[in-house]
mmCIF file of C-alpha atoms in Angstrom:
data_model
loop_
_atom_site.group_PDB
_atom_site.id
_atom_site.type_symbol
_atom_site.label_atom_id
_atom_site.label_comp_id
_atom_site.label_asym_id
_atom_site.label_seq_id
_atom_site.Cartn_x
_atom_site.Cartn_y
_atom_site.Cartn_z
ATOM 1 C CA MET A 1 28.802 -47.074 22.749
ATOM 2 C CA ASN A 2 26.113 -48.973 21.486
ATOM 3 C CA LYS A 3 22.913 -48.493 18.682
ATOM 4 C CA GLU A 4 20.497 -47.865 20.641
ATOM 5 C CA ASP A 5 22.913 -45.005 22.455
ATOM 6 C CA GLU A 6 23.768 -44.519 18.494
ATOM 7 C CA VAL A 7 19.999 -44.019 17.608
ATOM 8 C CA ASN A 8 19.288 -41.393 20.124
ATOM 9 C CA ARG A 9 22.097 -39.265 19.679
ATOM 10 C CA ARG A 10 21.485 -38.999 15.689
ATOM 11 C CA PHE A 11 17.409 -37.633 16.813
ATOM 12 C CA ILE A 12 18.706 -35.634 19.698
ATOM 13 C CA LYS A 13 21.071 -33.642 16.776
ATOM 14 C CA TYR A 14 18.357 -34.363 14.338
ATOM 15 C CA MET A 15 16.398 -32.397 15.552
ATOM 16 C CA ALA A 16 18.464 -29.397 17.663
ATOM 17 C CA ASN A 17 19.124 -28.782 14.147
ATOM 18 C CA LEU A 18 15.753 -28.992 13.162
ATOM 19 C CA ILE A 19 14.791 -26.571 16.300
ATOM 20 C CA LEU A 20 17.913 -23.949 14.678
ATOM 21 C CA TYR A 21 17.550 -23.939 11.099
ATOM 22 C CA ASN A 22 13.035 -23.820 11.912
ATOM 23 C CA SER A 23 14.237 -20.502 13.943
ATOM 24 C CA ILE A 24 16.130 -19.071 11.586
ATOM 25 C CA ASN A 25 13.608 -18.995 8.744
ATOM 26 C CA TYR A 26 11.122 -18.170 10.984
ATOM 27 C CA ASP A 27 12.986 -14.722 12.451
ATOM 28 C CA ARG A 28 14.340 -14.497 8.730
ATOM 29 C CA LYS A 29 10.769 -14.879 7.185
ATOM 30 C CA ARG A 30 9.176 -12.249 9.833
ATOM 31 C CA ARG A 31 12.201 -9.266 9.390
ATOM 32 C CA MET A 32 11.318 -9.587 5.966
ATOM 33 C CA LYS A 33 6.953 -9.321 6.702
ATOM 34 C CA ASP A 34 7.882 -6.301 8.908
ATOM 35 C CA SER A 35 10.102 -4.841 6.778
ATOM 36 C CA ARG A 36 7.306 -4.764 3.780
ATOM 37 C CA PHE A 37 4.353 -3.493 5.679
ATOM 38 C CA PRO A 38 5.478 -1.166 8.591
ATOM 39 C CA LEU A 39 3.420 -0.498 11.135
ATOM 40 C CA THR A 40 2.885 3.254 11.119
ATOM 41 C CA LEU A 41 3.426 4.397 15.219
ATOM 42 C CA ASP A 42 6.564 2.438 14.423
ATOM 43 C CA ASN A 43 7.250 6.075 12.712
ATOM 44 C CA ASP A 44 8.180 8.612 15.126
ATOM 45 C CA GLU A 45 8.963 11.152 13.041
ATOM 46 C CA ASN A 46 4.339 10.502 11.247
ATOM 47 C CA LEU A 47 3.618 10.420 14.780
ATOM 48 C CA GLU A 48 1.556 13.390 15.435
ATOM 49 C CA SER A 49 0.433 13.208 11.749
ATOM 50 C CA VAL A 50 -1.538 10.041 12.411
ATOM 51 C CA LEU A 51 -2.741 11.184 15.427
ATOM 52 C CA LEU A 52 -4.084 14.525 14.309
ATOM 53 C CA THR A 53 -5.359 12.358 11.295
ATOM 54 C CA VAL A 54 -7.226 9.805 13.373
ATOM 55 C CA HIS A 55 -8.783 13.259 15.968
ATOM 56 C CA ASP A 56 -9.504 14.978 13.148
ATOM 57 C CA SER A 57 -14.069 15.880 13.655
ATOM 58 C CA GLU A 58 -13.799 17.315 10.363
ATOM 59 C CA SER A 59 -15.004 15.797 7.463
ATOM 60 C CA VAL A 60 -12.551 15.314 4.446
ATOM 61 C CA PRO A 61 -14.282 16.979 1.577
ATOM 62 C CA PRO A 62 -15.637 14.218 -1.299
ATOM 63 C CA ASN A 63 -14.383 15.809 -3.977
ATOM 64 C CA LEU A 64 -10.288 16.250 -5.207
ATOM 65 C CA LYS A 65 -11.694 19.786 -6.973
ATOM 66 C CA ASP A 66 -11.712 20.919 -2.824
ATOM 67 C CA HIS A 67 -8.238 19.867 -1.973
ATOM 68 C CA ILE A 68 -6.373 21.529 -5.257
ATOM 69 C CA THR A 69 -5.140 25.023 -4.334
ATOM 70 C CA ASP A 70 -2.338 25.537 -7.409
ATOM 71 C CA HIS A 71 -4.270 27.871 -9.857
ATOM 72 C CA SER A 72 -2.543 25.866 -13.250
ATOM 73 C CA LEU A 73 -4.013 22.905 -11.194
ATOM 74 C CA TYR A 74 -7.592 23.457 -10.689
ATOM 75 C CA GLN A 75 -7.570 25.044 -14.300
ATOM 76 C CA ALA A 76 -6.581 21.667 -15.514
ATOM 77 C CA TYR A 77 -8.412 20.159 -13.727
ATOM 78 C CA GLU A 78 -11.909 21.522 -14.276
ATOM 79 C CA SER A 79 -10.646 20.689 -17.686
ATOM 80 C CA LEU A 80 -11.791 17.097 -17.275
ATOM 81 C CA SER A 81 -14.804 14.644 -18.345
ATOM 82 C CA ALA A 82 -16.642 14.722 -15.374
ATOM 83 C CA GLN A 83 -16.565 10.886 -15.218
ATOM 84 C CA GLN A 84 -12.013 11.255 -14.972
ATOM 85 C CA GLN A 85 -13.166 13.931 -12.185
ATOM 86 C CA GLN A 86 -15.012 11.425 -10.582
ATOM 87 C CA ILE A 87 -12.909 8.948 -11.304
ATOM 88 C CA LEU A 88 -9.747 10.908 -9.780
ATOM 89 C CA SER A 89 -11.361 12.065 -6.416
ATOM 90 C CA PHE A 90 -12.243 8.619 -6.208
ATOM 91 C CA ALA A 91 -9.228 7.184 -6.507
ATOM 92 C CA TYR A 92 -6.492 10.053 -5.052
ATOM 93 C CA VAL A 93 -9.159 11.278 -1.676
ATOM 94 C CA GLN A 94 -11.310 8.489 -1.040
ATOM 95 C CA ALA A 95 -7.968 6.194 -1.931
ATOM 96 C CA LEU A 96 -9.644 3.374 -3.978
ATOM 97 C CA ASN A 97 -8.011 0.688 -6.597
ATOM 98 C CA ASP A 98 -9.329 0.766 -9.687
ATOM 99 C CA LYS A 99 -11.666 -2.124 -9.490
ATOM 100 C CA GLU A 100 -13.484 -0.509 -6.475
ATOM 101 C CA ILE A 101 -14.674 2.325 -8.505
ATOM 102 C CA ALA A 102 -15.732 0.231 -11.265
ATOM 103 C CA GLY A 103 -18.114 -1.132 -9.542
ATOM 104 C CA LEU A 104 -19.463 2.051 -7.692
ATOM 105 C CA MET A 105 -19.431 3.471 -10.880
ATOM 106 C CA GLY A 106 -20.814 -0.005 -13.093
ATOM 107 C CA VAL A 107 -18.016 0.089 -15.369
ATOM 108 C CA SER A 108 -15.454 -2.377 -16.378
ATOM 109 C CA GLN A 109 -11.778 -2.011 -13.990
ATOM 110 C CA GLN A 110 -9.571 -1.514 -17.409
ATOM 111 C CA ASN A 111 -11.912 1.168 -17.942
ATOM 112 C CA VAL A 112 -10.899 2.875 -15.027
ATOM 113 C CA SER A 113 -7.438 2.760 -15.281
ATOM 114 C CA LYS A 114 -7.875 3.828 -19.368
ATOM 115 C CA HIS A 115 -9.272 6.689 -18.070
ATOM 116 C CA ARG A 116 -7.542 7.253 -14.600
ATOM 117 C CA LEU A 117 -4.407 6.720 -16.783
ATOM 118 C CA LYS A 118 -5.885 9.491 -19.270
ATOM 119 C CA ALA A 119 -6.683 11.929 -17.096
ATOM 120 C CA LEU A 120 -3.370 11.911 -15.452
ATOM 121 C CA SER A 121 -1.777 12.440 -18.625
ATOM 122 C CA LYS A 122 -3.650 15.239 -20.028
ATOM 123 C CA LEU A 123 -3.272 17.170 -16.445
ATOM 124 C CA ARG A 124 0.381 16.352 -16.775
ATOM 125 C CA SER A 125 0.258 17.995 -20.537
ATOM 126 C CA LEU A 126 -1.942 20.908 -20.106
ATOM 127 C CA ILE A 127 0.664 21.780 -16.525
ATOM 128 C CA THR A 128 3.398 21.437 -18.231
ATOM 129 C CA GLU A 129 2.527 23.832 -21.546
ATOM 130 C CA GLY A 130 1.391 26.482 -19.379
ATOM 131 C CA GLU A 131 4.472 26.806 -17.350
#
């Protein structure tokens, strides 16, 4: 075998290995992404609820108070300050994060986080005391 054939053979082997390992890495990354961020419609058990949510023409009330059905939780929620109630409504009804809530309310993100955690702690303590 002459030198040129040897170089060609090594180049072809290098390219074949490069393609093989890149395809393995691509498949590994794609599987990891798919497992971390599954599509909602891929899960058959939630398909009906997703379709009902999408096609529901009735608007969702923006206040968390309108969603509470438990009497003790409702009373505990009523004992919170107006700011804490508003933060919880933004966080859990409108699904906003602390930064977005802070922008709407004109306060710092840390302040929103502090009030949200304090409100949840107060709710938890009031409900466990009532039991």
